[in-house]
Amino acid sequence: MHPGVDIARFVAVTYLRGPGRLLTNLAPIYEQLGDAFAHAKDKVSIIKVDADGQGKSVGAKYGVSGFPTLKWFNGDGKDPEEYNGGRELDDLATFVSKKSGVRSNIKPPPPQAVVSGDVDNFREVVMDPKKDVLVAFTAPWCGHCKNMKPILEKVAQTFKPEKNCVIVNFDADAAQNKGIAKDYSIGSYPTLKFFPRSDSPFSSSPLESDTSSQKVFANYGKHPIPYNQARTEADFVAFLNEHCGTNRAVGGGLNDLAGRLKGTWDEMAAELMTFVTGAEKEGKARMTEVVNLMKKELELVKAEEQFAAKWYIRASEKISNGTEEWLEKERKRLNNILAKASLAPEKLEEIKIKANILAAFVTKKAEEAKEKVEQKIKEEL
């Protein structure tokens, strides 16, 4: 079929030959492109011509010498326009829609959680002193970068609720961005660097002897840490949890440590459980002491930990009044809610924190904690 025949108002043509890697990669995408405009066959045709076989004369007519070649025919008999844009489905569909005025039936992807970085927003985003930022220095032609892209997006979606823990993709091969890439000695792709917030325990400055890094540090204000771990979802999540001080789970949501207040609070919860099965009068008196101690400690808790601390106190009061019966019922109730996952993400995270905190109220740790908390109670008296 000659692409110039007026069977459709707009025609896009590709010429294919042989099993080359570029052809193999494009073939399934081009099939999807055809499906994306199948509803508008009277206006748009997506055609594939074997310009090294039956369509050889067509290829010769339009000067095709390399494969694959993509050309756009307006259907008006004029010379076609060669397509030199990206070859991902979105790139091709956007081009066809723009040329034809026909919208594809491709569902738009959800907003990306990975921030697109460039010379214009690098300082604003990466150098924000309140934010921890993992930057992936990439190049659009880099195969390893393409493989990593969906993994980083999953991780970024997981950390989306953490407003101060950000993942940035920075096209270090773009002409306007090469100055920044040079400043950070980006010589291969992908290269990942972590830029900690100003009050982070991981924040540092370059060695005085490293004059080039000192100059960059003086210009930008942050000194990065190289990311040298594996580029898997689990490794990224573990690294960011450690360096951002978060408790995110692989795949989304919170892990089993979220909400747990280490040290005294877990010790007080375990200490409370040592009195549950004790003599009624003595046990209740000691549990009351622990609850009162928690209430005093509440005044020292950071604002972001108030929710968790208050739940420690609430659980302790319930256990003091109803023994372990309430504890088991509440654990079951919370776990059922988490299993159904029918609530909003923010509410589910609150439920997860409550369930995690209840795990601190176990008798197996009681003897280990008893001596420490009794000493703390004596100090308060």
Coordinates of C-alpha atoms in Angstrom, one line a residue:
M1 CA 0.0 0.0 0.0
H2 CA 1.4 3.3 -1.0
P3 CA 1.4 5.8 1.9
G4 CA 0.4 8.6 -0.4
V5 CA -3.0 7.0 -1.2
D6 CA -5.7 9.2 0.3
I7 CA -7.4 6.5 2.4
A8 CA -6.8 8.5 5.6
R9 CA -6.3 12.1 6.3
F10 CA -3.1 11.5 8.3
V11 CA -0.6 8.6 7.9
A12 CA 2.5 7.7 10.0
V13 CA 4.8 5.3 8.3
T14 CA 7.8 3.3 9.6
Y15 CA 10.3 1.3 7.6
L16 CA 11.6 -1.9 9.1
R17 CA 14.3 -4.3 8.1
G18 CA 16.0 -7.2 9.9
P19 CA 16.2 -8.3 13.6
G20 CA 18.3 -5.3 14.8
R21 CA 18.0 -4.2 18.4
L22 CA 16.4 -0.9 17.5
L23 CA 13.8 -2.6 15.3
T24 CA 13.1 -5.2 18.0
N25 CA 12.5 -2.6 20.6
L26 CA 10.3 -0.4 18.4
A27 CA 8.1 -3.2 17.1
P28 CA 5.9 -3.8 20.2
I29 CA 5.7 0.0 20.9
Y30 CA 4.6 0.6 17.3
E31 CA 1.9 -2.0 17.7
Q32 CA 0.6 -0.2 20.8
L33 CA 0.7 3.1 18.9
G34 CA -1.6 1.5 16.3
D35 CA -4.0 0.4 19.1
A36 CA -3.9 3.8 20.7
F37 CA -5.4 5.4 17.5
A38 CA -7.6 2.4 16.4
H39 CA -10.7 4.3 17.3
A40 CA -9.9 7.0 14.7
K41 CA -9.0 4.9 11.6
D42 CA -10.9 7.4 9.4
K43 CA -8.5 10.1 10.5
V44 CA -5.2 8.4 11.5
S45 CA -3.4 5.4 10.1
I46 CA -0.4 3.8 11.7
I47 CA 1.3 1.9 8.9
K48 CA 4.4 -0.4 8.9
V49 CA 6.3 -0.9 5.6
D50 CA 9.1 -3.4 5.0
A51 CA 11.3 -1.1 2.9
D52 CA 13.8 -3.9 2.4
G53 CA 11.2 -6.3 1.1
Q54 CA 7.9 -5.7 -0.7
G55 CA 8.0 -2.0 0.1
K56 CA 11.5 -1.5 -1.3
S57 CA 10.3 0.8 -4.0
V58 CA 8.4 2.9 -1.4
G59 CA 11.6 3.2 0.7
A60 CA 13.6 4.2 -2.3
K61 CA 11.0 6.9 -3.3
Y62 CA 11.2 8.6 0.0
G63 CA 15.0 8.3 0.5
V64 CA 15.0 5.7 3.3
S65 CA 18.6 4.6 3.9
G66 CA 18.6 3.7 7.6
F67 CA 16.3 1.5 9.6
P68 CA 14.0 2.1 11.4
T69 CA 13.0 5.4 9.8
L70 CA 9.7 7.1 10.8
K71 CA 7.9 9.6 8.6
W72 CA 4.7 11.6 8.9
F73 CA 2.4 12.0 5.9
N74 CA -0.3 14.7 6.2
G75 CA -2.3 13.0 3.4
D76 CA -2.2 16.2 1.4
G77 CA 0.2 14.8 -1.2
K78 CA 3.1 16.9 0.0
D79 CA 6.5 15.5 1.0
P80 CA 6.5 13.7 4.3
E81 CA 8.1 15.0 7.5
E82 CA 10.8 12.8 9.0
Y83 CA 10.2 12.0 12.7
N84 CA 13.3 12.4 14.9
G85 CA 11.7 12.5 18.4
G86 CA 11.7 10.0 21.2
R87 CA 10.6 6.4 20.5
E88 CA 8.7 5.6 23.7
L89 CA 5.0 5.2 23.3
D90 CA 4.2 8.5 25.0
D91 CA 6.6 10.3 22.7
L92 CA 5.1 8.9 19.5
A93 CA 1.5 9.3 20.7
T94 CA 2.0 12.9 21.6
F95 CA 3.5 13.6 18.2
V96 CA 0.6 11.9 16.3
S97 CA -2.0 13.7 18.5
K98 CA -0.3 17.1 17.9
K99 CA -0.2 16.6 14.2
S100 CA -3.7 15.1 13.7
G101 CA -5.7 16.7 16.5
V102 CA -6.8 13.3 17.5
R103 CA -6.5 12.2 21.1
S104 CA -5.1 8.7 21.7
N105 CA -6.9 6.3 24.0
I106 CA -3.8 5.9 26.2
K107 CA -4.7 6.5 29.8
P108 CA -2.5 9.2 31.2
P109 CA 0.0 7.9 33.8
P110 CA -0.3 9.1 37.4
P111 CA 1.8 12.1 38.3
Q112 CA 5.4 11.1 38.7
A113 CA 6.8 11.1 42.2
V114 CA 10.4 11.4 41.0
V115 CA 11.2 15.1 40.6
S116 CA 12.7 16.1 37.3
G117 CA 15.8 18.2 38.1
D118 CA 17.7 20.6 35.8
V119 CA 19.9 23.7 36.1
D120 CA 16.9 25.9 36.8
N121 CA 15.6 24.1 39.9
F122 CA 18.8 22.3 41.2
R123 CA 19.4 24.8 43.9
E124 CA 15.8 25.1 45.0
V125 CA 15.2 21.4 45.2
V126 CA 18.5 19.7 45.9
M127 CA 20.0 22.4 48.0
D128 CA 17.0 22.9 50.2
P129 CA 18.6 22.8 53.7
K130 CA 15.4 21.1 55.2
K131 CA 15.3 18.3 52.7
D132 CA 17.2 15.0 52.2
V133 CA 17.6 14.5 48.5
L134 CA 18.8 11.4 46.5
V135 CA 19.8 12.5 43.0
A136 CA 20.2 10.1 40.1
F137 CA 22.5 11.7 37.5
T138 CA 21.3 10.0 34.3
A139 CA 21.4 10.2 30.5
P140 CA 18.4 9.5 28.2
W141 CA 20.4 7.0 26.1
C142 CA 21.7 5.0 29.1
G143 CA 20.3 1.5 29.2
H144 CA 21.0 1.1 32.9
C145 CA 19.3 4.4 33.6
K146 CA 16.2 3.2 31.7
N147 CA 16.1 0.0 33.8
M148 CA 16.4 1.9 37.0
K149 CA 13.7 4.5 36.1
P150 CA 10.7 2.4 37.1
I151 CA 12.4 1.2 40.3
L152 CA 13.1 4.8 41.4
E153 CA 9.6 5.8 40.6
K154 CA 8.2 3.0 42.9
V155 CA 10.5 4.1 45.7
A156 CA 9.6 7.7 45.2
Q157 CA 5.9 6.8 45.4
T158 CA 6.6 5.0 48.6
F159 CA 8.3 8.0 50.1
K160 CA 5.8 10.5 48.7
P161 CA 4.3 11.1 52.2
E162 CA 7.7 12.1 53.5
K163 CA 7.8 15.7 52.2
N164 CA 11.5 16.1 53.3
C165 CA 12.8 13.0 51.6
V166 CA 13.0 13.6 47.9
I167 CA 14.2 11.6 44.8
V168 CA 15.4 13.6 41.8
N169 CA 16.3 12.5 38.3
F170 CA 18.8 14.8 36.7
D171 CA 19.6 14.6 33.0
A172 CA 23.3 15.1 33.3
D173 CA 23.8 14.7 29.5
A174 CA 21.6 17.7 28.6
A175 CA 23.7 20.6 27.4
Q176 CA 22.3 23.1 29.9
N177 CA 22.9 20.7 32.8
K178 CA 26.5 19.7 32.0
G179 CA 28.0 22.4 34.2
I180 CA 26.4 20.9 37.3
A181 CA 27.4 17.4 36.2
K182 CA 31.0 18.5 35.9
D183 CA 30.9 20.1 39.4
Y184 CA 30.0 16.8 40.9
S185 CA 32.4 14.8 38.7
I186 CA 29.7 12.8 36.9
G187 CA 31.6 10.5 34.5
S188 CA 29.3 7.6 34.1
Y189 CA 25.6 6.8 34.2
P190 CA 23.8 6.4 36.3
T191 CA 25.6 8.0 39.2
L192 CA 23.6 8.5 42.4
K193 CA 24.5 10.9 45.2
F194 CA 22.6 11.7 48.4
F195 CA 22.5 15.3 49.6
P196 CA 21.6 15.4 53.3
R197 CA 19.6 18.1 55.1
S198 CA 21.7 20.7 57.1
D199 CA 20.9 19.1 60.5
S200 CA 21.3 15.5 59.4
P201 CA 23.8 13.3 61.2
F202 CA 25.1 12.5 57.7
S203 CA 25.8 16.1 56.8
S204 CA 29.4 16.9 56.3
S205 CA 31.9 19.1 54.4
P206 CA 34.8 18.1 52.1
L207 CA 38.3 17.6 53.4
E208 CA 40.3 20.9 53.4
S209 CA 42.8 19.2 51.0
D210 CA 40.1 18.6 48.5
T211 CA 40.1 22.1 47.0
S212 CA 37.8 21.3 44.1
S213 CA 35.1 19.8 46.3
Q214 CA 35.5 22.7 48.7
K215 CA 34.8 25.1 45.9
V216 CA 31.7 23.3 44.9
F217 CA 30.6 23.1 48.5
A218 CA 31.0 26.8 48.9
N219 CA 29.0 27.4 45.8
Y220 CA 26.1 25.1 46.5
G221 CA 26.0 24.5 50.3
K222 CA 25.7 20.7 50.5
H223 CA 28.3 18.0 50.3
P224 CA 26.9 14.7 48.9
I225 CA 27.3 11.1 49.9
P226 CA 27.9 8.6 47.1
Y227 CA 25.2 5.9 46.8
N228 CA 27.1 2.7 46.2
Q229 CA 24.4 0.1 47.1
A230 CA 22.6 -2.2 44.7
R231 CA 19.9 -0.5 42.6
T232 CA 17.0 -2.6 43.8
E233 CA 13.8 -1.3 45.4
A234 CA 14.6 -2.9 48.7
D235 CA 18.1 -1.4 48.8
F236 CA 16.9 2.1 47.9
V237 CA 14.2 1.9 50.6
A238 CA 16.7 0.7 53.2
F239 CA 19.2 3.4 52.4
L240 CA 16.6 6.2 52.5
N241 CA 15.1 5.0 55.7
E242 CA 18.6 5.1 57.3
H243 CA 19.6 8.5 55.9
C244 CA 16.2 10.3 56.1
G245 CA 15.2 8.8 59.5
T246 CA 12.0 7.3 58.1
N247 CA 10.3 3.9 58.4
R248 CA 8.9 3.2 55.0
A249 CA 8.1 -0.4 53.8
V250 CA 9.1 -1.8 50.4
G251 CA 6.0 -1.5 48.2
G252 CA 4.5 1.4 50.1
G253 CA 3.2 2.2 53.6
L254 CA 5.0 2.0 56.9
N255 CA 7.2 -0.8 58.2
D256 CA 7.0 -2.5 61.6
L257 CA 9.2 0.1 63.3
A258 CA 7.1 3.1 62.5
G259 CA 5.8 4.9 65.6
R260 CA 7.9 2.9 68.0
L261 CA 9.7 5.3 70.4
K262 CA 12.9 3.5 71.2
G263 CA 14.5 3.4 74.6
T264 CA 12.4 4.4 77.7
W265 CA 9.0 4.1 76.1
D266 CA 9.3 0.5 74.9
E267 CA 11.0 -0.3 78.2
M268 CA 8.0 1.2 80.1
A269 CA 5.6 -0.8 78.0
A270 CA 7.4 -4.0 78.7
E271 CA 7.6 -3.1 82.4
L272 CA 3.9 -2.6 82.5
M273 CA 3.3 -6.1 81.3
T274 CA 5.3 -7.6 84.3
F275 CA 2.5 -6.4 86.6
V276 CA -0.5 -7.7 84.6
T277 CA -0.4 -11.1 86.2
G278 CA 0.8 -10.0 89.6
A279 CA -1.2 -9.6 92.8
E280 CA -4.2 -7.4 91.9
K281 CA -3.6 -4.6 94.4
E282 CA 0.1 -4.4 94.0
G283 CA 0.0 -4.9 90.3
K284 CA -2.5 -2.1 89.6
A285 CA -0.5 0.3 91.8
R286 CA 2.7 -0.4 89.9
M287 CA 1.0 -0.1 86.6
T288 CA -0.4 3.3 87.7
E289 CA 3.2 4.4 88.5
V290 CA 4.3 3.4 84.9
V291 CA 1.4 5.3 83.4
N292 CA 2.1 8.4 85.4
L293 CA 5.8 8.2 84.4
M294 CA 4.7 8.0 80.7
K295 CA 2.6 11.1 81.2
K296 CA 5.6 13.0 82.6
E297 CA 7.7 11.8 79.7
L298 CA 5.1 13.1 77.2
E299 CA 6.2 16.7 78.0
L300 CA 9.7 15.8 76.6
V301 CA 8.5 14.2 73.3
K302 CA 9.0 16.0 70.0
A303 CA 5.9 17.3 68.2
E304 CA 6.0 14.7 65.5
E305 CA 6.1 11.9 68.1
Q306 CA 3.2 13.1 70.2
F307 CA 0.6 10.9 68.4
A308 CA 2.7 7.8 69.1
A309 CA 3.4 8.8 72.7
K310 CA -0.2 9.4 73.5
W311 CA -1.1 5.9 72.1
Y312 CA 1.5 4.3 74.4
I313 CA -0.3 6.1 77.3
R314 CA -3.8 5.1 76.0
A315 CA -2.8 1.5 75.6
S316 CA -1.2 1.5 79.0
E317 CA -4.3 2.9 80.7
K318 CA -6.5 0.3 78.9
I319 CA -4.2 -2.6 79.9
S320 CA -4.1 -1.3 83.5
N321 CA -7.9 -1.3 83.6
G322 CA -8.7 -4.4 81.6
T323 CA -5.6 -6.6 81.7
E324 CA -4.4 -8.4 78.6
E325 CA -7.9 -9.0 77.3
W326 CA -8.2 -5.6 75.8
L327 CA -4.7 -5.9 74.3
E328 CA -5.5 -9.0 72.3
K329 CA -8.8 -7.7 71.1
E330 CA -7.3 -4.4 70.0
R331 CA -4.4 -6.1 68.1
K332 CA -7.0 -8.2 66.2
R333 CA -9.1 -5.2 65.4
L334 CA -6.2 -3.2 64.1
N335 CA -4.8 -6.0 62.0
N336 CA -8.2 -6.7 60.4
I337 CA -8.4 -3.0 59.4
L338 CA -4.9 -3.2 57.9
A339 CA -5.7 -6.4 56.0
K340 CA -8.8 -4.9 54.4
A341 CA -6.9 -1.7 53.5
S342 CA -10.1 0.1 52.7
L343 CA -9.3 3.4 54.4
A344 CA -7.4 6.4 53.1
P345 CA -3.6 6.0 53.1
E346 CA -3.1 8.6 55.9
K347 CA -5.6 6.7 58.1
L348 CA -4.0 3.4 57.4
E349 CA -0.7 4.8 58.5
E350 CA -2.2 5.8 61.8
I351 CA -3.6 2.3 62.3
K352 CA -0.2 0.8 61.4
I353 CA 1.5 3.0 64.0
K354 CA -1.0 1.9 66.6
A355 CA -0.5 -1.8 65.7
N356 CA 3.3 -1.4 65.9
I357 CA 3.2 0.2 69.3
L358 CA 1.0 -2.6 70.7
A359 CA 3.9 -5.0 69.7
A360 CA 5.9 -3.2 72.5
F361 CA 3.5 -4.5 75.1
V362 CA 4.9 -8.0 75.3
T363 CA 5.8 -10.1 78.4
K364 CA 8.9 -11.7 76.9
K365 CA 10.9 -8.5 77.3
A366 CA 9.6 -7.6 80.7
E367 CA 12.4 -8.9 82.8
E368 CA 15.0 -7.1 80.7
A369 CA 13.2 -3.8 81.1
K370 CA 12.0 -4.1 84.7
E371 CA 15.3 -3.1 86.4
K372 CA 15.7 -0.1 84.1
V373 CA 12.2 1.3 84.6
E374 CA 12.2 0.7 88.3
Q375 CA 15.3 2.8 88.5
K376 CA 13.6 5.5 86.5
I377 CA 10.6 5.4 88.8
K378 CA 12.9 5.8 91.8
E379 CA 14.5 8.8 90.2
E380 CA 11.2 10.4 89.7
L381 CA 10.0 9.9 93.3

